[in-house]
PDB file of C-alpha atoms in Angstrom:
ATOM      1  CA  MET Z 212      -6.530   4.360 -21.135  1.00  0.00           C
ATOM      2  CA  ALA Z 213      -8.001   7.043 -23.359  1.00  0.00           C
ATOM      3  CA  ARG Z 214      -4.852   9.122 -22.873  1.00  0.00           C
ATOM      4  CA  ASN Z 215      -2.375   6.291 -23.524  1.00  0.00           C
ATOM      5  CA  GLU Z 216      -3.308   3.924 -26.342  1.00  0.00           C
ATOM      6  CA  ASP Z 217      -0.354   1.697 -25.422  1.00  0.00           C
ATOM      7  CA  LEU Z 218      -1.794   0.949 -21.972  1.00  0.00           C
ATOM      8  CA  LEU Z 219      -2.916  -2.666 -21.542  1.00  0.00           C
ATOM      9  CA  LEU Z 220      -4.794  -4.356 -18.688  1.00  0.00           C
ATOM     10  CA  LEU Z 221      -4.137  -8.014 -17.830  1.00  0.00           C
ATOM     11  CA  GLY Z 222      -5.803 -10.148 -15.181  1.00  0.00           C
ATOM     12  CA  GLU Z 223      -8.245 -12.858 -14.199  1.00  0.00           C
ATOM     13  CA  ASP Z 224     -11.915 -12.058 -14.889  1.00  0.00           C
ATOM     14  CA  ILE Z 225     -11.179  -8.370 -15.513  1.00  0.00           C
ATOM     15  CA  GLY Z 226     -13.118  -8.239 -18.787  1.00  0.00           C
ATOM     16  CA  ILE Z 227     -16.798  -9.154 -18.887  1.00  0.00           C
ATOM     17  CA  LEU Z 228     -16.954  -9.652 -15.114  1.00  0.00           C
ATOM     18  CA  GLY Z 229     -15.088  -6.425 -14.356  1.00  0.00           C
ATOM     19  CA  GLY Z 230     -12.816  -8.039 -11.781  1.00  0.00           C
ATOM     20  CA  ALA Z 231     -13.560  -9.639  -8.424  1.00  0.00           C
ATOM     21  CA  PHE Z 232     -14.287  -6.216  -6.892  1.00  0.00           C
ATOM     22  CA  GLY Z 233     -15.591  -4.393  -9.975  1.00  0.00           C
ATOM     23  CA  VAL Z 234     -12.501  -2.235 -10.405  1.00  0.00           C
ATOM     24  CA  THR Z 235     -12.302  -2.802 -14.185  1.00  0.00           C
ATOM     25  CA  GLU Z 236     -16.050  -2.894 -14.820  1.00  0.00           C
ATOM     26  CA  GLY Z 237     -16.946  -1.687 -18.316  1.00  0.00           C
ATOM     27  CA  LEU Z 238     -13.372  -1.213 -19.510  1.00  0.00           C
ATOM     28  CA  GLN Z 239     -13.302  -4.187 -21.890  1.00  0.00           C
ATOM     29  CA  GLU Z 240     -16.541  -3.022 -23.466  1.00  0.00           C
ATOM     30  CA  GLU Z 241     -15.162   0.507 -23.860  1.00  0.00           C
ATOM     31  CA  PHE Z 242     -11.607  -0.256 -24.989  1.00  0.00           C
ATOM     32  CA  GLY Z 243     -11.881  -3.759 -26.440  1.00  0.00           C
ATOM     33  CA  GLY Z 244     -10.519  -7.179 -25.659  1.00  0.00           C
ATOM     34  CA  HIS Z 245      -7.240  -6.342 -27.388  1.00  0.00           C
ATOM     35  CA  ARG Z 246      -6.452  -3.927 -24.534  1.00  0.00           C
ATOM     36  CA  VAL Z 247      -8.285  -5.521 -21.595  1.00  0.00           C
ATOM     37  CA  TYR Z 248      -7.206  -9.162 -21.550  1.00  0.00           C
ATOM     38  CA  ASP Z 249      -8.797 -11.925 -19.527  1.00  0.00           C
ATOM     39  CA  MET Z 250      -5.887 -14.138 -18.489  1.00  0.00           C
ATOM     40  CA  PRO Z 251      -5.777 -17.730 -17.231  1.00  0.00           C
ATOM     41  CA  ILE Z 252      -5.435 -18.418 -13.513  1.00  0.00           C
ATOM     42  CA  SER Z 253      -1.661 -18.103 -13.486  1.00  0.00           C
ATOM     43  CA  GLU Z 254      -0.076 -15.127 -11.784  1.00  0.00           C
ATOM     44  CA  ALA Z 255       3.301 -16.088 -13.238  1.00  0.00           C
ATOM     45  CA  ALA Z 256       1.809 -15.908 -16.735  1.00  0.00           C
ATOM     46  CA  ILE Z 257       0.087 -12.586 -16.031  1.00  0.00           C
ATOM     47  CA  VAL Z 258       3.309 -10.933 -14.863  1.00  0.00           C
ATOM     48  CA  GLY Z 259       5.403 -12.659 -17.531  1.00  0.00           C
ATOM     49  CA  VAL Z 260       3.147 -11.403 -20.318  1.00  0.00           C
ATOM     50  CA  ALA Z 261       3.182  -7.942 -18.721  1.00  0.00           C
ATOM     51  CA  VAL Z 262       6.987  -7.873 -18.749  1.00  0.00           C
ATOM     52  CA  GLY Z 263       7.077  -9.083 -22.346  1.00  0.00           C
ATOM     53  CA  ALA Z 264       4.572  -6.445 -23.441  1.00  0.00           C
ATOM     54  CA  ALA Z 265       6.557  -3.745 -21.629  1.00  0.00           C
ATOM     55  CA  LEU Z 266       9.709  -4.839 -23.436  1.00  0.00           C
ATOM     56  CA  ASN Z 267       7.791  -4.235 -26.656  1.00  0.00           C
ATOM     57  CA  GLY Z 268       6.758  -0.688 -25.848  1.00  0.00           C
ATOM     58  CA  LYS Z 269       3.539  -1.141 -23.908  1.00  0.00           C
ATOM     59  CA  THR Z 270       2.557   0.171 -20.478  1.00  0.00           C
ATOM     60  CA  VAL Z 271       0.823  -2.567 -18.508  1.00  0.00           C
ATOM     61  CA  MET Z 272      -1.437  -2.774 -15.484  1.00  0.00           C
ATOM     62  CA  ALA Z 273      -1.427  -6.373 -14.248  1.00  0.00           C
ATOM     63  CA  GLU Z 274      -4.087  -7.315 -11.717  1.00  0.00           C
ATOM     64  CA  MET Z 275      -3.647  -9.991  -9.077  1.00  0.00           C
ATOM     65  CA  GLN Z 276      -7.185 -11.053  -8.182  1.00  0.00           C
ATOM     66  CA  PHE Z 277      -5.998 -11.223  -4.565  1.00  0.00           C
ATOM     67  CA  ILE Z 278      -2.566  -9.987  -3.532  1.00  0.00           C
ATOM     68  CA  ASP Z 279      -2.025 -13.220  -1.571  1.00  0.00           C
ATOM     69  CA  PHE Z 280      -1.384 -15.044  -4.837  1.00  0.00           C
ATOM     70  CA  ILE Z 281       1.212 -12.584  -6.085  1.00  0.00           C
ATOM     71  CA  SER Z 282       3.690 -15.112  -4.690  1.00  0.00           C
ATOM     72  CA  CYS Z 283       2.937 -17.316  -7.716  1.00  0.00           C
ATOM     73  CA  GLY Z 284       4.463 -14.578  -9.894  1.00  0.00           C
ATOM     74  CA  PHE Z 285       7.383 -13.877  -7.566  1.00  0.00           C
ATOM     75  CA  ASP Z 286      10.155 -14.942  -9.938  1.00  0.00           C
ATOM     76  CA  GLN Z 287       8.838 -12.796 -12.785  1.00  0.00           C
ATOM     77  CA  ILE Z 288       8.479  -9.792 -10.456  1.00  0.00           C
ATOM     78  CA  VAL Z 289      11.660  -9.969  -8.383  1.00  0.00           C
ATOM     79  CA  ASN Z 290      14.143 -11.606 -10.756  1.00  0.00           C
ATOM     80  CA  MET Z 291      12.866 -10.231 -14.059  1.00  0.00           C
ATOM     81  CA  MET Z 292      10.717  -7.119 -13.806  1.00  0.00           C
ATOM     82  CA  ALA Z 293      12.671  -5.483 -10.981  1.00  0.00           C
ATOM     83  CA  THR Z 294      16.110  -6.024 -12.496  1.00  0.00           C
ATOM     84  CA  TYR Z 295      15.807  -5.096 -16.187  1.00  0.00           C
ATOM     85  CA  HIS Z 296      16.723  -1.431 -15.756  1.00  0.00           C
ATOM     86  CA  TYR Z 297      19.838  -2.335 -13.757  1.00  0.00           C
ATOM     87  CA  ARG Z 298      21.069  -5.178 -15.937  1.00  0.00           C
ATOM     88  CA  THR Z 299      20.678  -3.158 -19.132  1.00  0.00           C
ATOM     89  CA  ALA Z 300      22.662  -0.238 -17.675  1.00  0.00           C
ATOM     90  CA  GLY Z 301      19.550   1.927 -17.726  1.00  0.00           C
ATOM     91  CA  GLU Z 302      18.650   1.286 -21.361  1.00  0.00           C
ATOM     92  CA  VAL Z 303      15.432  -0.637 -20.655  1.00  0.00           C
ATOM     93  CA  ASN Z 304      12.509   0.433 -18.468  1.00  0.00           C
ATOM     94  CA  ILE Z 305       9.641  -1.835 -17.479  1.00  0.00           C
ATOM     95  CA  PRO Z 306       6.510   0.346 -17.106  1.00  0.00           C
ATOM     96  CA  VAL Z 307       4.340  -2.216 -15.315  1.00  0.00           C
ATOM     97  CA  VAL Z 308       2.021  -1.672 -12.358  1.00  0.00           C
ATOM     98  CA  VAL Z 309       1.065  -4.861 -10.535  1.00  0.00           C
ATOM     99  CA  ARG Z 310      -2.026  -4.084  -8.495  1.00  0.00           C
ATOM    100  CA  GLY Z 311      -4.389  -6.078  -6.338  1.00  0.00           C
ATOM    101  CA  PRO Z 312      -6.696  -6.163  -3.307  1.00  0.00           C
ATOM    102  CA  ALA Z 313      -4.956  -6.816  -0.010  1.00  0.00           C
ATOM    103  CA  GLY Z 314      -5.488  -7.063   3.718  1.00  0.00           C
ATOM    104  CA  GLY Z 315      -7.881  -8.526   6.222  1.00  0.00           C
ATOM    105  CA  TYR Z 316     -10.857  -7.375   8.309  1.00  0.00           C
ATOM    106  CA  GLY Z 317     -13.258  -9.073   5.899  1.00  0.00           C
ATOM    107  CA  GLY Z 318     -13.258 -12.697   7.030  1.00  0.00           C
ATOM    108  CA  GLY Z 319     -11.070 -13.797   4.134  1.00  0.00           C
ATOM    109  CA  ALA Z 320      -8.914 -16.008   6.352  1.00  0.00           C
ATOM    110  CA  LEU Z 321      -5.373 -17.053   5.568  1.00  0.00           C
ATOM    111  CA  TYR Z 322      -5.647 -17.178   1.754  1.00  0.00           C
ATOM    112  CA  HIS Z 323      -7.358 -13.817   1.213  1.00  0.00           C
ATOM    113  CA  SER Z 324      -6.088 -11.517   3.974  1.00  0.00           C
ATOM    114  CA  GLN Z 325      -2.369 -11.042   3.496  1.00  0.00           C
ATOM    115  CA  MET Z 326      -0.278  -7.896   3.548  1.00  0.00           C
ATOM    116  CA  ASN Z 327       3.016  -8.982   1.973  1.00  0.00           C
ATOM    117  CA  GLU Z 328       4.410  -5.587   0.984  1.00  0.00           C
ATOM    118  CA  ALA Z 329       7.713  -6.176   2.807  1.00  0.00           C
ATOM    119  CA  TRP Z 330       8.650  -8.828   0.215  1.00  0.00           C
ATOM    120  CA  PHE Z 331       8.753  -6.188  -2.494  1.00  0.00           C
ATOM    121  CA  CYS Z 332      10.096  -3.302  -0.429  1.00  0.00           C
ATOM    122  CA  HIS Z 333      13.100  -5.607   0.008  1.00  0.00           C
ATOM    123  CA  SER Z 334      13.570  -5.998  -3.763  1.00  0.00           C
ATOM    124  CA  PRO Z 335      15.694  -3.261  -5.393  1.00  0.00           C
ATOM    125  CA  GLY Z 336      14.120  -1.948  -8.585  1.00  0.00           C
ATOM    126  CA  LEU Z 337      10.531  -1.992  -7.343  1.00  0.00           C
ATOM    127  CA  LYS Z 338       8.418   0.852  -6.027  1.00  0.00           C
ATOM    128  CA  VAL Z 339       5.618   0.088  -3.569  1.00  0.00           C
ATOM    129  CA  VAL Z 340       2.456   2.145  -3.029  1.00  0.00           C
ATOM    130  CA  CYS Z 341      -0.582   1.843  -0.735  1.00  0.00           C
ATOM    131  CA  PRO Z 342      -3.218   4.619  -0.929  1.00  0.00           C
ATOM    132  CA  SER Z 343      -5.829   5.341   1.721  1.00  0.00           C
ATOM    133  CA  THR Z 344      -8.252   7.654  -0.128  1.00  0.00           C
ATOM    134  CA  PRO Z 345     -10.018   7.567  -3.512  1.00  0.00           C
ATOM    135  CA  TYR Z 346      -8.235  10.789  -4.503  1.00  0.00           C
ATOM    136  CA  ASP Z 347      -4.843   9.271  -3.729  1.00  0.00           C
ATOM    137  CA  ALA Z 348      -5.732   5.956  -5.366  1.00  0.00           C
ATOM    138  CA  LYS Z 349      -6.418   7.712  -8.668  1.00  0.00           C
ATOM    139  CA  GLY Z 350      -3.500  10.118  -8.411  1.00  0.00           C
ATOM    140  CA  LEU Z 351      -0.967   7.529  -7.293  1.00  0.00           C
ATOM    141  CA  MET Z 352      -2.100   5.075  -9.977  1.00  0.00           C
ATOM    142  CA  LYS Z 353      -1.592   7.687 -12.679  1.00  0.00           C
ATOM    143  CA  ALA Z 354       1.809   8.557 -11.246  1.00  0.00           C
ATOM    144  CA  ALA Z 355       2.742   4.871 -11.098  1.00  0.00           C
ATOM    145  CA  LEU Z 356       1.709   4.226 -14.706  1.00  0.00           C
ATOM    146  CA  ARG Z 357       3.710   7.232 -15.903  1.00  0.00           C
ATOM    147  CA  ASP Z 358       6.749   6.510 -13.741  1.00  0.00           C
ATOM    148  CA  GLY Z 359       8.350   4.137 -16.228  1.00  0.00           C
ATOM    149  CA  ASN Z 360       9.466   1.735 -13.510  1.00  0.00           C
ATOM    150  CA  PRO Z 361       7.716  -1.305 -12.023  1.00  0.00           C
ATOM    151  CA  VAL Z 362       5.359  -0.492  -9.156  1.00  0.00           C
ATOM    152  CA  ILE Z 363       3.505  -2.818  -6.773  1.00  0.00           C
ATOM    153  CA  PHE Z 364       0.180  -1.151  -5.949  1.00  0.00           C
ATOM    154  CA  TYR Z 365      -1.701  -2.322  -2.852  1.00  0.00           C
ATOM    155  CA  GLU Z 366      -5.461  -1.677  -2.737  1.00  0.00           C
ATOM    156  CA  ILE Z 367      -6.915  -2.380   0.693  1.00  0.00           C
ATOM    157  CA  LYS Z 368     -10.124  -4.420   0.615  1.00  0.00           C
ATOM    158  CA  GLU Z 369     -11.454  -2.838   3.794  1.00  0.00           C
ATOM    159  CA  LEU Z 370     -11.366   0.526   2.020  1.00  0.00           C
ATOM    160  CA  TYR Z 371     -13.408  -0.836  -0.902  1.00  0.00           C
ATOM    161  CA  ARG Z 372     -16.228  -1.287   1.617  1.00  0.00           C
ATOM    162  CA  LEU Z 373     -15.727   1.950   3.582  1.00  0.00           C
ATOM    163  CA  ASN Z 374     -18.521   4.144   2.228  1.00  0.00           C
ATOM    164  CA  SER Z 375     -17.607   7.014   4.540  1.00  0.00           C
ATOM    165  CA  ILE Z 376     -14.498   7.826   2.484  1.00  0.00           C
ATOM    166  CA  ALA Z 377     -16.337   8.069  -0.858  1.00  0.00           C
ATOM    167  CA  GLU Z 378     -15.663  11.357  -2.639  1.00  0.00           C
ATOM    168  CA  GLU Z 379     -16.172  13.071  -5.978  1.00  0.00           C
ATOM    169  CA  LEU Z 380     -12.901  13.058  -7.906  1.00  0.00           C
ATOM    170  CA  PRO Z 381     -11.704  15.820 -10.231  1.00  0.00           C
ATOM    171  CA  GLU Z 382     -12.282  15.107 -13.903  1.00  0.00           C
ATOM    172  CA  GLU Z 383      -9.158  17.016 -14.871  1.00  0.00           C
ATOM    173  CA  ASP Z 384      -5.862  15.184 -15.053  1.00  0.00           C
ATOM    174  CA  TYR Z 385      -3.828  15.061 -11.846  1.00  0.00           C
ATOM    175  CA  THR Z 386      -1.229  12.872 -10.162  1.00  0.00           C
ATOM    176  CA  VAL Z 387      -0.100  12.294  -6.579  1.00  0.00           C
ATOM    177  CA  PRO Z 388       3.701  12.039  -6.488  1.00  0.00           C
ATOM    178  CA  LEU Z 389       5.339   8.832  -5.369  1.00  0.00           C
ATOM    179  CA  GLY Z 390       7.459   9.312  -2.263  1.00  0.00           C
ATOM    180  CA  LYS Z 391       5.414  12.092  -0.653  1.00  0.00           C
ATOM    181  CA  ALA Z 392       3.556  11.515   2.624  1.00  0.00           C
ATOM    182  CA  ALA Z 393       0.405  13.300   3.801  1.00  0.00           C
ATOM    183  CA  ILE Z 394      -0.420  14.570   7.281  1.00  0.00           C
ATOM    184  CA  ARG Z 395      -3.994  13.442   7.984  1.00  0.00           C
ATOM    185  CA  ARG Z 396      -4.186  14.939  11.481  1.00  0.00           C
ATOM    186  CA  SER Z 397      -1.899  17.486  13.104  1.00  0.00           C
ATOM    187  CA  GLY Z 398      -0.805  16.989  16.709  1.00  0.00           C
ATOM    188  CA  LYS Z 399       1.925  17.884  19.172  1.00  0.00           C
ATOM    189  CA  ASP Z 400       2.289  14.982  21.626  1.00  0.00           C
ATOM    190  CA  LEU Z 401       3.018  11.891  19.522  1.00  0.00           C
ATOM    191  CA  THR Z 402       3.185  10.751  15.907  1.00  0.00           C
ATOM    192  CA  PHE Z 403       1.370   7.826  14.322  1.00  0.00           C
ATOM    193  CA  VAL Z 404       3.043   6.651  11.094  1.00  0.00           C
ATOM    194  CA  THR Z 405       0.895   4.366   8.972  1.00  0.00           C
ATOM    195  CA  TYR Z 406      -0.688   3.678   5.566  1.00  0.00           C
ATOM    196  CA  GLY Z 407      -3.727   2.131   3.916  1.00  0.00           C
ATOM    197  CA  ASN Z 408      -6.765   1.360   6.072  1.00  0.00           C
ATOM    198  CA  ASN Z 409      -4.801   1.840   9.274  1.00  0.00           C
ATOM    199  CA  VAL Z 410      -4.840   5.567   8.580  1.00  0.00           C
ATOM    200  CA  TYR Z 411      -8.488   5.503   9.682  1.00  0.00           C
ATOM    201  CA  HIS Z 412      -7.778   3.269  12.669  1.00  0.00           C
ATOM    202  CA  CYS Z 413      -5.081   5.731  13.753  1.00  0.00           C
ATOM    203  CA  LEU Z 414      -7.384   8.713  13.232  1.00  0.00           C
ATOM    204  CA  GLU Z 415     -10.023   7.069  15.409  1.00  0.00           C
ATOM    205  CA  ALA Z 416      -7.404   6.218  18.034  1.00  0.00           C
ATOM    206  CA  ALA Z 417      -6.140   9.805  17.951  1.00  0.00           C
ATOM    207  CA  GLU Z 418      -9.636  11.101  18.712  1.00  0.00           C
ATOM    208  CA  VAL Z 419      -9.936   8.708  21.664  1.00  0.00           C
ATOM    209  CA  LEU Z 420      -6.545   9.784  23.003  1.00  0.00           C
ATOM    210  CA  PHE Z 421      -7.465  13.448  22.733  1.00  0.00           C
ATOM    211  CA  LYS Z 422     -10.978  13.246  24.175  1.00  0.00           C
ATOM    212  CA  GLU Z 423     -10.229  10.806  26.996  1.00  0.00           C
ATOM    213  CA  HIS Z 424      -6.593  11.563  27.837  1.00  0.00           C
ATOM    214  CA  GLY Z 425      -5.787  14.999  26.430  1.00  0.00           C
ATOM    215  CA  ILE Z 426      -3.060  13.534  24.198  1.00  0.00           C
ATOM    216  CA  ASP Z 427      -2.780  15.263  20.827  1.00  0.00           C
ATOM    217  CA  ALA Z 428      -1.568  12.810  18.162  1.00  0.00           C
ATOM    218  CA  GLU Z 429      -0.373  13.553  14.647  1.00  0.00           C
ATOM    219  CA  VAL Z 430      -1.227  10.997  11.935  1.00  0.00           C
ATOM    220  CA  ILE Z 431       1.097  10.589   8.949  1.00  0.00           C
ATOM    221  CA  ASP Z 432      -0.091   8.605   5.927  1.00  0.00           C
ATOM    222  CA  ILE Z 433       3.110   7.660   4.109  1.00  0.00           C
ATOM    223  CA  ARG Z 434       1.145   6.565   0.980  1.00  0.00           C
ATOM    224  CA  SER Z 435       4.350   5.434  -0.717  1.00  0.00           C
ATOM    225  CA  LEU Z 436       6.557   2.849   1.018  1.00  0.00           C
ATOM    226  CA  VAL Z 437       9.267   2.827  -1.634  1.00  0.00           C
ATOM    227  CA  PRO Z 438      10.326   5.573  -2.036  1.00  0.00           C
ATOM    228  CA  LEU Z 439       9.646   6.618   1.566  1.00  0.00           C
ATOM    229  CA  ASP Z 440       9.184  10.244   2.580  1.00  0.00           C
ATOM    230  CA  GLU Z 441      11.421  10.201   5.644  1.00  0.00           C
ATOM    231  CA  GLU Z 442      11.617  13.982   5.892  1.00  0.00           C
ATOM    232  CA  THR Z 443       7.936  14.352   6.784  1.00  0.00           C
ATOM    233  CA  ILE Z 444       8.352  11.759   9.541  1.00  0.00           C
ATOM    234  CA  TYR Z 445      11.419  13.450  11.009  1.00  0.00           C
ATOM    235  CA  THR Z 446       9.797  16.880  10.855  1.00  0.00           C
ATOM    236  CA  SER Z 447       6.851  15.533  12.837  1.00  0.00           C
ATOM    237  CA  LEU Z 448       9.176  13.906  15.373  1.00  0.00           C
ATOM    238  CA  GLY Z 449      10.930  17.216  15.827  1.00  0.00           C
ATOM    239  CA  LYS Z 450       7.609  18.426  17.236  1.00  0.00           C
ATOM    240  CA  THR Z 451       6.226  15.365  19.059  1.00  0.00           C
ATOM    241  CA  ASN Z 452       9.377  13.383  20.005  1.00  0.00           C
ATOM    242  CA  ARG Z 453       7.351  10.164  20.210  1.00  0.00           C
ATOM    243  CA  VAL Z 454       6.249   7.707  17.530  1.00  0.00           C
ATOM    244  CA  VAL Z 455       4.059   4.651  17.018  1.00  0.00           C
ATOM    245  CA  VAL Z 456       4.238   2.861  13.657  1.00  0.00           C
ATOM    246  CA  VAL Z 457       1.122   0.937  12.631  1.00  0.00           C
ATOM    247  CA  ASN Z 458       0.675  -1.563   9.812  1.00  0.00           C
ATOM    248  CA  GLU Z 459      -1.247  -4.739   9.102  1.00  0.00           C
ATOM    249  CA  ALA Z 460       1.607  -7.056   8.142  1.00  0.00           C
ATOM    250  CA  PRO Z 461       3.239  -9.437  10.642  1.00  0.00           C
ATOM    251  CA  MET Z 462       5.698  -7.764  12.989  1.00  0.00           C
ATOM    252  CA  THR Z 463       8.764  -9.895  12.261  1.00  0.00           C
ATOM    253  CA  CYS Z 464      10.734  -8.334   9.383  1.00  0.00           C
ATOM    254  CA  GLY Z 465       7.746  -6.153   8.489  1.00  0.00           C
ATOM    255  CA  PHE Z 466       7.877  -2.654   7.029  1.00  0.00           C
ATOM    256  CA  ALA Z 467       6.961  -1.109  10.382  1.00  0.00           C
ATOM    257  CA  GLY Z 468      10.321  -2.344  11.639  1.00  0.00           C
ATOM    258  CA  GLU Z 469      12.056  -0.694   8.676  1.00  0.00           C
ATOM    259  CA  ILE Z 470      10.480   2.644   9.532  1.00  0.00           C
ATOM    260  CA  VAL Z 471      11.518   2.295  13.177  1.00  0.00           C
ATOM    261  CA  ALA Z 472      15.064   1.379  12.115  1.00  0.00           C
ATOM    262  CA  ARG Z 473      15.354   4.468   9.931  1.00  0.00           C
ATOM    263  CA  ILE Z 474      14.044   6.668  12.719  1.00  0.00           C
ATOM    264  CA  THR Z 475      16.538   5.296  15.241  1.00  0.00           C
ATOM    265  CA  ASN Z 476      19.391   5.530  12.720  1.00  0.00           C
ATOM    266  CA  ASN Z 477      18.645   9.006  11.412  1.00  0.00           C
ATOM    267  CA  ALA Z 478      16.614  10.810  14.072  1.00  0.00           C
ATOM    268  CA  PHE Z 479      17.510   9.158  17.369  1.00  0.00           C
ATOM    269  CA  ASP Z 480      18.222  12.483  19.057  1.00  0.00           C
ATOM    270  CA  LEU Z 481      14.618  13.551  18.434  1.00  0.00           C
ATOM    271  CA  LEU Z 482      13.164  10.688  20.478  1.00  0.00           C
ATOM    272  CA  ASP Z 483      12.013  11.060  24.084  1.00  0.00           C
ATOM    273  CA  ALA Z 484      10.598   7.520  24.188  1.00  0.00           C
ATOM    274  CA  PRO Z 485      11.293   4.197  22.444  1.00  0.00           C
ATOM    275  CA  PRO Z 486       9.395   3.811  19.151  1.00  0.00           C
ATOM    276  CA  LEU Z 487       6.600   1.253  19.250  1.00  0.00           C
ATOM    277  CA  ARG Z 488       4.992  -0.914  16.565  1.00  0.00           C
ATOM    278  CA  VAL Z 489       1.389  -2.054  16.315  1.00  0.00           C
ATOM    279  CA  THR Z 490       1.101  -4.829  13.724  1.00  0.00           C
ATOM    280  CA  ARG Z 491      -0.575  -8.110  12.957  1.00  0.00           C
ATOM    281  CA  LEU Z 492       0.506 -10.964  15.167  1.00  0.00           C
ATOM    282  CA  ASP Z 493       2.980 -13.397  13.625  1.00  0.00           C
ATOM    283  CA  THR Z 494       0.299 -15.871  12.638  1.00  0.00           C
ATOM    284  CA  PRO Z 495      -1.936 -16.528   9.626  1.00  0.00           C
ATOM    285  CA  VAL Z 496      -5.202 -14.595   9.718  1.00  0.00           C
ATOM    286  CA  PRO Z 497      -8.000 -16.774  11.153  1.00  0.00           C
ATOM    287  CA  TRP Z 498     -11.428 -17.106   9.599  1.00  0.00           C
ATOM    288  CA  ALA Z 499     -13.536 -16.490  12.717  1.00  0.00           C
ATOM    289  CA  LYS Z 500     -14.238 -12.786  13.176  1.00  0.00           C
ATOM    290  CA  PRO Z 501     -13.279 -12.626  16.889  1.00  0.00           C
ATOM    291  CA  LEU Z 502      -9.972 -14.348  16.160  1.00  0.00           C
ATOM    292  CA  GLU Z 503      -9.344 -12.153  13.116  1.00  0.00           C
ATOM    293  CA  SER Z 504      -9.851  -9.063  15.264  1.00  0.00           C
ATOM    294  CA  PHE Z 505      -7.513 -10.501  17.881  1.00  0.00           C
ATOM    295  CA  VAL Z 506      -4.561 -10.913  15.500  1.00  0.00           C
ATOM    296  CA  LEU Z 507      -5.009  -7.722  13.432  1.00  0.00           C
ATOM    297  CA  PRO Z 508      -4.259  -4.157  14.548  1.00  0.00           C
ATOM    298  CA  GLY Z 509      -7.235  -2.310  15.962  1.00  0.00           C
ATOM    299  CA  VAL Z 510      -8.141   0.974  17.575  1.00  0.00           C
ATOM    300  CA  ASP Z 511      -7.818  -0.357  21.134  1.00  0.00           C
ATOM    301  CA  LYS Z 512      -4.299  -1.638  20.468  1.00  0.00           C
ATOM    302  CA  ILE Z 513      -3.289   1.638  18.849  1.00  0.00           C
ATOM    303  CA  VAL Z 514      -4.683   3.645  21.765  1.00  0.00           C
ATOM    304  CA  ALA Z 515      -2.780   1.450  24.241  1.00  0.00           C
ATOM    305  CA  ALA Z 516       0.473   1.949  22.329  1.00  0.00           C
ATOM    306  CA  GLY Z 517      -0.127   5.687  22.149  1.00  0.00           C
ATOM    307  CA  LEU Z 518      -0.673   5.879  25.905  1.00  0.00           C
ATOM    308  CA  ARG Z 519       2.448   3.860  26.593  1.00  0.00           C
ATOM    309  CA  VAL Z 520       4.624   6.103  24.431  1.00  0.00           C
ATOM    310  CA  ALA Z 521       3.057   9.356  25.624  1.00  0.00           C
ATOM    311  CA  ARG Z 522       3.505   8.425  29.296  1.00  0.00           C
ATOM    312  CA  PHE Z 523       7.078   7.161  28.990  1.00  0.00           C
TER     313      PHE Z 523
END
């Protein structure tokens, strides 16, 4: 915000309260209420104002207090924000990042546990990002704000609470490019493709597979869903010839299925086993912790899928 005086923040309780998870704490005091706006409880209004401000030369970060309620702003995002560049023949850009906390594992039940990224991956004109580390969160956010196009930015609530990934970030300016995956663990026997908090579930599963079964798994963190770094995936498959795709959204029409489809379309000859998906079950997320764990991906499920693919 210090670098770009035209950057505005919009959202519910993002000012004095600093947001539901403290992400914007202190920013209204530092930059003023004219740049950090507390908005009414209307996601449609938040996104609509963001689009209007962008049309008038501003760059906007619009916060959804929980990503579940982004559906209330769906028309403004999909029919307005995503289409302006196309319907003006490239003359108008909409530099808006819509960000918000997402995902389960915290007992938030059906209204505060969704991963709905597939909705927006399916909407031409939008870019979709989901970081797994503090370094990437900062770098990808800067890249998204400077991209000039609308970006949906998923921040996983489980990672807010994961103290083990805390790190000191560089003070100097840096970005992490959209559309570039990261290899979090190298391996030769199978490939896990994932993003967000499931990067850590896959890393834990990979250690179990190696220590207990001698199976050496590679873990790819795609970081950016749209655009997707397919080349890194195919390069890994050229080495391992087996793949498991893991994400937290429901299986039916989820982004894991899109990744599998691209692999089978573009790299089928690299496969020695059918690709597998580990996802949430096709059901709302329950409140009770045992039931939540039952429907969401977990290390045991990922290990089982890895064994099945490796032994095919």
